[in-house]
mmCIF file of C-alpha atoms and ligand atoms in Angstrom:
data_model
loop_
_atom_site.group_PDB
_atom_site.id
_atom_site.type_symbol
_atom_site.label_atom_id
_atom_site.label_comp_id
_atom_site.label_asym_id
_atom_site.label_seq_id
_atom_site.Cartn_x
_atom_site.Cartn_y
_atom_site.Cartn_z
ATOM 1 C CA VAL A 1086 -58.950 -87.537 -20.849
ATOM 2 C CA GLU A 1087 -62.011 -89.640 -20.060
ATOM 3 C CA SER A 1088 -60.205 -91.615 -17.384
ATOM 4 C CA ILE A 1089 -58.949 -88.461 -15.631
ATOM 5 C CA GLU A 1090 -62.376 -86.831 -15.757
ATOM 6 C CA ALA A 1091 -63.964 -90.014 -14.378
ATOM 7 C CA LYS A 1092 -61.382 -90.215 -11.604
ATOM 8 C CA VAL A 1093 -62.050 -86.597 -10.583
ATOM 9 C CA ARG A 1094 -65.810 -87.240 -10.546
ATOM 10 C CA ALA A 1095 -65.242 -90.369 -8.421
ATOM 11 C CA THR A 1096 -63.016 -88.449 -5.966
ATOM 12 C CA ILE A 1097 -65.644 -85.708 -5.643
ATOM 13 C CA THR A 1098 -68.337 -88.307 -4.927
ATOM 14 C CA LYS A 1099 -66.182 -90.411 -2.589
ATOM 15 C CA HIS A 1100 -65.355 -87.441 -0.362
ATOM 16 C CA ASN A 1101 -68.720 -85.747 -0.786
ATOM 17 C CA MET A 1102 -66.933 -82.589 -1.955
ATOM 18 C CA LEU A 1103 -69.648 -80.714 -3.818
ATOM 19 C CA ASN A 1104 -73.381 -80.157 -3.600
ATOM 20 C CA PHE A 1105 -75.758 -79.284 -6.401
ATOM 21 C CA SER A 1106 -76.230 -75.651 -5.356
ATOM 22 C CA ASP A 1107 -72.639 -74.779 -4.389
ATOM 23 C CA LYS A 1108 -70.935 -71.572 -5.408
ATOM 24 C CA ILE A 1109 -67.409 -72.794 -6.039
ATOM 25 C CA ALA A 1110 -64.394 -70.509 -6.123
ATOM 26 C CA VAL A 1111 -61.727 -72.313 -8.131
ATOM 27 C CA ALA A 1112 -58.221 -71.201 -7.185
ATOM 28 C CA VAL A 1113 -56.633 -70.605 -10.583
ATOM 29 C CA SER A 1114 -52.940 -69.798 -10.595
ATOM 30 C CA GLY A 1115 -52.478 -70.124 -14.349
ATOM 31 C CA GLY A 1116 -50.419 -73.328 -14.037
ATOM 32 C CA LYS A 1117 -51.368 -76.646 -15.674
ATOM 33 C CA ASP A 1118 -53.063 -78.170 -12.629
ATOM 34 C CA SER A 1119 -55.407 -75.310 -11.831
ATOM 35 C CA ILE A 1120 -56.315 -74.681 -15.476
ATOM 36 C CA SER A 1121 -57.054 -78.393 -15.986
ATOM 37 C CA LEU A 1122 -59.199 -78.399 -12.843
ATOM 38 C CA LEU A 1123 -61.093 -75.351 -14.073
ATOM 39 C CA HIS A 1124 -61.841 -77.105 -17.380
ATOM 40 C CA ILE A 1125 -63.041 -80.288 -15.671
ATOM 41 C CA LEU A 1126 -65.223 -78.466 -13.143
ATOM 42 C CA ALA A 1127 -66.677 -76.202 -15.843
ATOM 43 C CA LYS A 1128 -67.648 -79.325 -17.797
ATOM 44 C CA MET A 1129 -69.170 -80.958 -14.715
ATOM 45 C CA GLU A 1130 -71.009 -77.856 -13.575
ATOM 46 C CA CYS A 1131 -72.732 -77.500 -16.978
ATOM 47 C CA VAL A 1132 -75.001 -80.325 -15.904
ATOM 48 C CA ARG A 1133 -75.686 -78.780 -12.488
ATOM 49 C CA PRO A 1134 -77.710 -75.677 -13.305
ATOM 50 C CA LYS A 1135 -77.942 -74.552 -9.675
ATOM 51 C CA ALA A 1136 -74.166 -74.606 -9.108
ATOM 52 C CA THR A 1137 -71.964 -71.604 -9.908
ATOM 53 C CA LEU A 1138 -68.298 -71.524 -10.758
ATOM 54 C CA VAL A 1139 -66.085 -68.489 -10.163
ATOM 55 C CA ALA A 1140 -62.331 -68.339 -10.667
ATOM 56 C CA VAL A 1141 -60.099 -66.492 -8.211
ATOM 57 C CA THR A 1142 -56.435 -65.768 -8.751
ATOM 58 C CA ILE A 1143 -54.111 -64.570 -6.036
ATOM 59 C CA ASP A 1144 -51.461 -62.214 -7.330
ATOM 60 C CA GLU A 1145 -48.588 -62.557 -4.859
ATOM 61 C CA GLY A 1146 -46.583 -59.852 -6.597
ATOM 62 C CA ILE A 1147 -43.793 -61.887 -8.203
ATOM 63 C CA LYS A 1148 -42.385 -59.847 -11.042
ATOM 64 C CA GLY A 1149 -42.057 -61.522 -14.421
ATOM 65 C CA TYR A 1150 -43.844 -64.652 -13.203
ATOM 66 C CA ARG A 1151 -47.318 -63.959 -11.932
ATOM 67 C CA ASP A 1152 -47.986 -61.358 -14.681
ATOM 68 C CA GLU A 1153 -47.870 -64.043 -17.386
ATOM 69 C CA ALA A 1154 -49.909 -66.498 -15.312
ATOM 70 C CA LEU A 1155 -52.586 -63.852 -14.755
ATOM 71 C CA LYS A 1156 -52.998 -63.284 -18.479
ATOM 72 C CA ILE A 1157 -53.315 -67.022 -19.115
ATOM 73 C CA ALA A 1158 -55.811 -67.479 -16.274
ATOM 74 C CA SER A 1159 -57.956 -64.629 -17.522
ATOM 75 C CA LEU A 1160 -57.876 -65.923 -21.113
ATOM 76 C CA GLU A 1161 -58.904 -69.469 -20.101
ATOM 77 C CA CYS A 1162 -61.736 -68.098 -17.944
ATOM 78 C CA GLN A 1163 -62.992 -66.013 -20.869
ATOM 79 C CA LYS A 1164 -62.913 -69.099 -23.095
ATOM 80 C CA LEU A 1165 -65.001 -71.052 -20.598
ATOM 81 C CA GLY A 1166 -67.301 -68.155 -19.728
ATOM 82 C CA VAL A 1167 -66.247 -68.264 -16.063
ATOM 83 C CA GLU A 1168 -66.197 -65.047 -14.029
ATOM 84 C CA HIS A 1169 -62.637 -64.230 -12.958
ATOM 85 C CA HIS A 1170 -61.504 -62.189 -9.940
ATOM 86 C CA VAL A 1171 -57.950 -61.217 -9.001
ATOM 87 C CA PHE A 1172 -56.862 -60.394 -5.426
ATOM 88 C CA SER A 1173 -53.356 -59.197 -4.718
ATOM 89 C CA PHE A 1174 -51.090 -59.387 -1.661
ATOM 90 C CA LYS A 1175 -50.424 -55.674 -2.170
ATOM 91 C CA GLN A 1176 -54.111 -54.820 -1.922
ATOM 92 C CA LEU A 1177 -54.795 -57.220 1.001
ATOM 93 C CA PHE A 1178 -51.626 -56.893 3.083
ATOM 94 C CA GLY A 1179 -49.940 -53.715 1.850
ATOM 95 C CA PHE A 1180 -46.932 -55.271 0.125
ATOM 96 C CA ALA A 1181 -46.040 -57.606 -2.714
ATOM 97 C CA LEU A 1182 -44.127 -60.845 -2.037
ATOM 98 C CA ASP A 1183 -41.089 -59.448 -3.895
ATOM 99 C CA GLU A 1184 -41.041 -56.434 -1.546
ATOM 100 C CA LEU A 1185 -41.318 -58.632 1.532
ATOM 101 C CA VAL A 1186 -38.504 -60.931 0.392
ATOM 102 C CA GLU A 1187 -36.321 -57.956 -0.527
ATOM 103 C CA LYS A 1188 -36.871 -56.417 2.912
ATOM 104 C CA LYS A 1189 -36.064 -59.674 4.703
ATOM 105 C CA ARG A 1190 -32.896 -60.098 2.648
ATOM 106 C CA ARG A 1191 -31.768 -56.544 3.397
ATOM 107 C CA GLU A 1192 -32.215 -57.230 7.102
ATOM 108 C CA GLY A 1193 -30.240 -60.482 6.818
ATOM 109 C CA ASP A 1194 -33.274 -62.428 8.047
ATOM 110 C CA ASP A 1195 -33.283 -65.849 6.400
ATOM 111 C CA LYS A 1196 -35.349 -67.752 8.976
ATOM 112 C CA LEU A 1197 -38.184 -68.421 6.537
ATOM 113 C CA THR A 1198 -38.111 -68.963 2.790
ATOM 114 C CA ALA A 1199 -40.180 -66.915 0.325
ATOM 115 C CA CYS A 1200 -42.493 -69.925 0.001
ATOM 116 C CA ALA A 1201 -43.152 -70.042 3.739
ATOM 117 C CA TYR A 1202 -44.342 -66.390 3.706
ATOM 118 C CA CYS A 1203 -46.180 -66.937 0.463
ATOM 119 C CA GLY A 1204 -48.014 -69.986 1.859
ATOM 120 C CA ILE A 1205 -49.246 -68.176 4.984
ATOM 121 C CA LEU A 1206 -50.448 -65.124 3.043
ATOM 122 C CA ARG A 1207 -51.931 -67.080 0.131
ATOM 123 C CA ARG A 1208 -54.032 -69.283 2.415
ATOM 124 C CA ARG A 1209 -55.516 -66.153 3.992
ATOM 125 C CA ALA A 1210 -55.922 -64.361 0.668
ATOM 126 C CA LEU A 1211 -57.772 -67.299 -0.831
ATOM 127 C CA ASN A 1212 -60.200 -67.496 2.067
ATOM 128 C CA VAL A 1213 -60.873 -63.736 1.940
ATOM 129 C CA ALA A 1214 -61.271 -63.882 -1.857
ATOM 130 C CA ALA A 1215 -63.760 -66.756 -1.657
ATOM 131 C CA ARG A 1216 -65.797 -64.885 0.962
ATOM 132 C CA GLU A 1217 -65.772 -61.699 -1.126
ATOM 133 C CA VAL A 1218 -67.149 -63.478 -4.189
ATOM 134 C CA GLY A 1219 -69.793 -65.182 -2.042
ATOM 135 C CA ALA A 1220 -68.484 -68.722 -2.521
ATOM 136 C CA ASN A 1221 -69.215 -71.502 -0.043
ATOM 137 C CA LYS A 1222 -66.479 -73.810 -1.404
ATOM 138 C CA ILE A 1223 -62.892 -73.288 -2.546
ATOM 139 C CA ALA A 1224 -61.606 -75.868 -5.021
ATOM 140 C CA THR A 1225 -57.832 -76.116 -5.240
ATOM 141 C CA ALA A 1226 -55.801 -78.158 -7.726
ATOM 142 C CA HIS A 1227 -53.566 -79.944 -5.223
ATOM 143 C CA THR A 1228 -52.498 -83.134 -6.959
ATOM 144 C CA LEU A 1229 -51.539 -86.513 -5.520
ATOM 145 C CA ASP A 1230 -47.902 -85.351 -5.711
ATOM 146 C CA ASP A 1231 -48.637 -82.219 -3.647
ATOM 147 C CA GLU A 1232 -50.539 -84.243 -1.076
ATOM 148 C CA ALA A 1233 -47.825 -86.903 -0.701
ATOM 149 C CA GLN A 1234 -45.156 -84.165 -0.382
ATOM 150 C CA THR A 1235 -47.209 -82.415 2.313
ATOM 151 C CA VAL A 1236 -47.640 -85.639 4.291
ATOM 152 C CA LEU A 1237 -43.883 -86.281 4.308
ATOM 153 C CA MET A 1238 -43.021 -82.658 5.083
ATOM 154 C CA ASN A 1239 -45.293 -82.659 8.130
ATOM 155 C CA ILE A 1240 -43.863 -85.978 9.321
ATOM 156 C CA PHE A 1241 -40.307 -84.651 8.965
ATOM 157 C CA ARG A 1242 -41.279 -81.535 10.939
ATOM 158 C CA GLY A 1243 -43.087 -83.630 13.540
ATOM 159 C CA ASP A 1244 -46.156 -81.424 13.028
ATOM 160 C CA LEU A 1245 -48.952 -83.809 13.985
ATOM 161 C CA SER A 1246 -51.614 -81.156 14.120
ATOM 162 C CA ARG A 1247 -50.904 -79.979 10.545
ATOM 163 C CA LEU A 1248 -50.731 -83.608 9.446
ATOM 164 C CA ALA A 1249 -54.159 -84.315 10.942
ATOM 165 C CA LYS A 1250 -55.623 -81.241 9.190
ATOM 166 C CA GLU A 1251 -54.496 -82.403 5.729
ATOM 167 C CA LYS A 1252 -57.695 -83.674 4.180
ATOM 168 C CA PRO A 1253 -59.342 -83.820 0.763
ATOM 169 C CA VAL A 1254 -62.159 -81.749 2.331
ATOM 170 C CA THR A 1255 -61.384 -79.404 5.212
ATOM 171 C CA ASP A 1256 -63.615 -79.643 8.257
ATOM 172 C CA GLU A 1257 -62.380 -76.789 10.430
ATOM 173 C CA VAL A 1258 -65.432 -74.952 11.621
ATOM 174 C CA HIS A 1259 -65.675 -71.149 11.697
ATOM 175 C CA PRO A 1260 -68.261 -68.864 10.078
ATOM 176 C CA LYS A 1261 -65.495 -66.943 8.276
ATOM 177 C CA LEU A 1262 -63.732 -70.032 7.018
ATOM 178 C CA VAL A 1263 -64.715 -71.252 3.543
ATOM 179 C CA GLN A 1264 -64.518 -75.023 3.128
ATOM 180 C CA LYS A 1265 -61.714 -76.220 0.842
ATOM 181 C CA VAL A 1266 -61.945 -79.225 -1.448
ATOM 182 C CA LYS A 1267 -59.218 -80.909 -3.495
ATOM 183 C CA PRO A 1268 -60.760 -82.781 -6.450
ATOM 184 C CA PHE A 1269 -57.272 -83.609 -7.859
ATOM 185 C CA CYS A 1270 -55.953 -85.204 -4.657
ATOM 186 C CA GLU A 1271 -55.817 -88.640 -6.323
ATOM 187 C CA ILE A 1272 -54.555 -87.404 -9.707
ATOM 188 C CA PRO A 1273 -50.775 -87.660 -10.223
ATOM 189 C CA GLU A 1274 -49.198 -84.422 -11.474
ATOM 190 C CA LYS A 1275 -48.065 -86.191 -14.655
ATOM 191 C CA GLU A 1276 -51.688 -87.030 -15.510
ATOM 192 C CA SER A 1277 -52.855 -83.491 -14.894
ATOM 193 C CA ALA A 1278 -50.078 -82.244 -17.228
ATOM 194 C CA LEU A 1279 -51.081 -84.832 -19.819
ATOM 195 C CA TYR A 1280 -54.694 -83.692 -19.575
ATOM 196 C CA ALA A 1281 -53.647 -80.083 -20.232
ATOM 197 C CA TYR A 1282 -51.561 -81.120 -23.260
ATOM 198 C CA LEU A 1283 -54.267 -83.356 -24.727
ATOM 199 C CA LYS A 1284 -56.930 -80.701 -24.284
ATOM 200 C CA LYS A 1285 -54.530 -78.127 -25.792
ATOM 201 C CA VAL A 1286 -55.056 -75.933 -22.755
ATOM 202 C CA LYS A 1287 -52.811 -72.903 -22.459
ATOM 203 C CA PHE A 1288 -50.891 -72.772 -19.171
ATOM 204 C CA GLN A 1289 -47.823 -71.194 -17.691
ATOM 205 C CA ALA A 1290 -44.895 -73.582 -17.885
ATOM 206 C CA SER A 1291 -42.058 -71.522 -16.372
ATOM 207 C CA PRO A 1292 -41.523 -72.075 -12.641
ATOM 208 C CA CYS A 1293 -41.724 -69.414 -9.929
ATOM 209 C CA PRO A 1294 -38.281 -67.821 -9.347
ATOM 210 C CA TYR A 1295 -38.495 -68.730 -5.642
ATOM 211 C CA ALA A 1296 -39.460 -72.382 -6.232
ATOM 212 C CA SER A 1297 -35.920 -73.745 -5.979
ATOM 213 C CA GLU A 1298 -35.628 -72.462 -2.372
ATOM 214 C CA ALA A 1299 -38.632 -74.462 -1.226
ATOM 215 C CA LEU A 1300 -38.215 -77.462 1.043
ATOM 216 C CA ARG A 1301 -41.097 -78.990 -0.918
ATOM 217 C CA ASN A 1302 -38.826 -79.204 -3.934
ATOM 218 C CA ASP A 1303 -36.518 -81.678 -2.175
ATOM 219 C CA PHE A 1304 -39.489 -83.825 -1.222
ATOM 220 C CA ARG A 1305 -40.711 -83.672 -4.824
ATOM 221 C CA VAL A 1306 -37.365 -84.984 -6.101
ATOM 222 C CA MET A 1307 -37.243 -87.676 -3.428
ATOM 223 C CA LEU A 1308 -40.797 -88.899 -4.108
ATOM 224 C CA ASN A 1309 -40.235 -88.893 -7.871
ATOM 225 C CA GLN A 1310 -37.130 -91.040 -7.425
ATOM 226 C CA MET A 1311 -39.031 -93.422 -5.136
ATOM 227 C CA GLU A 1312 -41.970 -93.593 -7.563
ATOM 228 C CA GLU A 1313 -39.582 -94.398 -10.417
ATOM 229 C CA LYS A 1314 -38.135 -97.324 -8.476
ATOM 230 C CA HIS A 1315 -41.278 -98.414 -6.649
ATOM 231 C CA ALA A 1316 -44.399 -97.546 -8.609
ATOM 232 C CA GLY A 1317 -47.318 -96.566 -6.383
ATOM 233 C CA THR A 1318 -45.234 -94.879 -3.668
ATOM 234 C CA LYS A 1319 -47.170 -91.597 -3.872
ATOM 235 C CA PHE A 1320 -50.507 -93.388 -3.465
ATOM 236 C CA THR A 1321 -49.135 -95.386 -0.562
ATOM 237 C CA VAL A 1322 -48.008 -92.216 1.246
ATOM 238 C CA PHE A 1323 -51.375 -90.535 0.572
ATOM 239 C CA ASN A 1324 -53.342 -93.577 1.726
ATOM 240 C CA SER A 1325 -51.190 -94.024 4.844
ATOM 241 C CA LEU A 1326 -52.468 -90.692 6.087
ATOM 242 C CA GLU A 1327 -56.055 -91.852 5.586
ATOM 243 C CA ARG A 1328 -55.289 -94.895 7.750
ATOM 244 C CA LEU A 1329 -53.431 -92.857 10.375
ATOM 245 C CA ARG A 1330 -56.121 -90.177 10.592
ATOM 246 C CA PRO A 1331 -58.283 -91.695 13.396
ATOM 247 C CA CYS A 1332 -55.243 -91.876 15.732
ATOM 248 C CA LEU A 1333 -54.007 -88.426 14.722
ATOM 249 C CA GLN A 1334 -57.354 -86.844 15.427
ATOM 250 C CA THR A 1335 -57.388 -88.075 18.995
ATOM 251 C CA MET A 1336 -53.908 -86.565 19.508
ATOM 252 C CA ALA A 1337 -54.375 -83.169 17.892
ATOM 253 C CA ASN A 1338 -57.123 -80.620 18.368
ATOM 254 C CA THR A 1339 -58.073 -80.043 14.762
ATOM 255 C CA ALA A 1340 -61.634 -78.895 14.506
ATOM 256 C CA HIS A 1341 -62.061 -75.730 16.595
ATOM 257 C CA PHE A 1342 -61.069 -72.246 15.577
ATOM 258 C CA GLY A 1343 -61.207 -68.973 17.450
ATOM 259 C CA GLU A 1344 -60.594 -65.478 16.099
ATOM 260 C CA CYS A 1345 -57.396 -63.487 15.885
ATOM 261 C CA GLN A 1346 -57.358 -60.775 18.546
ATOM 262 C CA GLU A 1347 -55.911 -58.317 16.015
ATOM 263 C CA CYS A 1348 -57.767 -58.831 12.703
ATOM 264 C CA GLY A 1349 -60.716 -61.029 13.701
ATOM 265 C CA GLU A 1350 -59.917 -63.638 11.060
ATOM 266 C CA PRO A 1351 -60.102 -67.344 12.014
ATOM 267 C CA SER A 1352 -57.107 -68.412 14.068
ATOM 268 C CA SER A 1353 -56.114 -71.344 16.244
ATOM 269 C CA GLY A 1354 -54.046 -69.057 18.534
ATOM 270 C CA GLY A 1355 -54.490 -65.572 20.009
ATOM 271 C CA LEU A 1356 -52.719 -63.914 17.106
ATOM 272 C CA CYS A 1357 -53.055 -65.379 13.631
ATOM 273 C CA LYS A 1358 -49.977 -66.231 11.541
ATOM 274 C CA VAL A 1359 -50.616 -63.312 9.163
ATOM 275 C CA CYS A 1360 -50.753 -60.738 11.990
ATOM 276 C CA GLU A 1361 -47.642 -62.293 13.573
ATOM 277 C CA LEU A 1362 -45.865 -61.845 10.262
ATOM 278 C CA LEU A 1363 -47.082 -58.274 9.707
ATOM 279 C CA LYS A 1364 -46.187 -57.322 13.297
ATOM 280 C CA GLN A 1365 -42.684 -58.690 12.810
ATOM 281 C CA LEU A 1366 -42.273 -56.683 9.600
ATOM 282 C CA ASN A 1367 -43.533 -53.460 11.178
ATOM 283 C CA GLU A 1368 -41.387 -53.864 14.306
ATOM 284 C CA LYS A 1369 -38.273 -54.145 12.150
ATOM 285 C CA LYS A 1370 -39.402 -51.052 10.205
ATOM 286 C CA ALA A 1371 -39.745 -49.067 13.467
HETATM 287 S S1 SF4 B 1536 -43.026 -71.357 -5.463
HETATM 288 FE FE1 SF4 B 1536 -43.139 -70.473 -3.429
HETATM 289 S S2 SF4 B 1536 -43.058 -68.256 -3.702
HETATM 290 FE FE2 SF4 B 1536 -43.528 -69.159 -5.696
HETATM 291 S S3 SF4 B 1536 -45.769 -69.097 -5.823
HETATM 292 FE FE3 SF4 B 1536 -45.197 -71.120 -5.004
HETATM 293 S S4 SF4 B 1536 -45.243 -70.879 -2.770
HETATM 294 FE FE4 SF4 B 1536 -45.226 -68.796 -3.681
#
């Protein structure tokens, strides 16, 4: 427990993630990683009287899955005395993820997986939620495993711009964009799970029903197999990106954001990904 807490503190210092007067919105899904992060940050923030911690949970609308996670998240926040806010896809975008997936399946549209839609909408929802609660930082519980998977996925897709944007602290500049930090980026998922068990933290253990469809899952299996055979693989992948970053940044325009012509939210193109998605859905409806 001490070693994990020390490692998180060191990561926060190394990447200059937090300031003494930050209002931090912790993205709490109810899973082991986010609940562990909430516990560690709550402990750290006790000694920073000017900092505030708020928990935000995004309810994607996944029946039988998110309901349980929400209860757990709210219970853990109560235990720690952390204010908890829930924002749903339904309230923000007009439909739950289940409804969207059902509609796409009915139309025989299988271009994108549930996770691809979920990722686009959740990123937006989290930024809106953080703004609404007045936070100037969003802390997410992406672990070393998540980060290594993301690096490989972007390499396989040949998406250099996304690869360059993957950072422990985001630096895209826009007044409506809340800065994201990842204090667990050097913590292997196994250690975060161990922390939750040792601290007897309650968390949701059952996986999302859509998780098996995700491309990320295949990268998870592959990296776990590699790690088993060649210990340190995940760190090597994560650190490779740090070394590649200077070259990547000269190749991809990563820092400047405009606004979506439809909704006014930050966007790197004329129409943001969320509006593209909603337009597509409405066109099919018409
Ligand atoms: S597994 Fe996919 S659909 Fe489920 S919460 Fe995660 S990203 Fe969303």
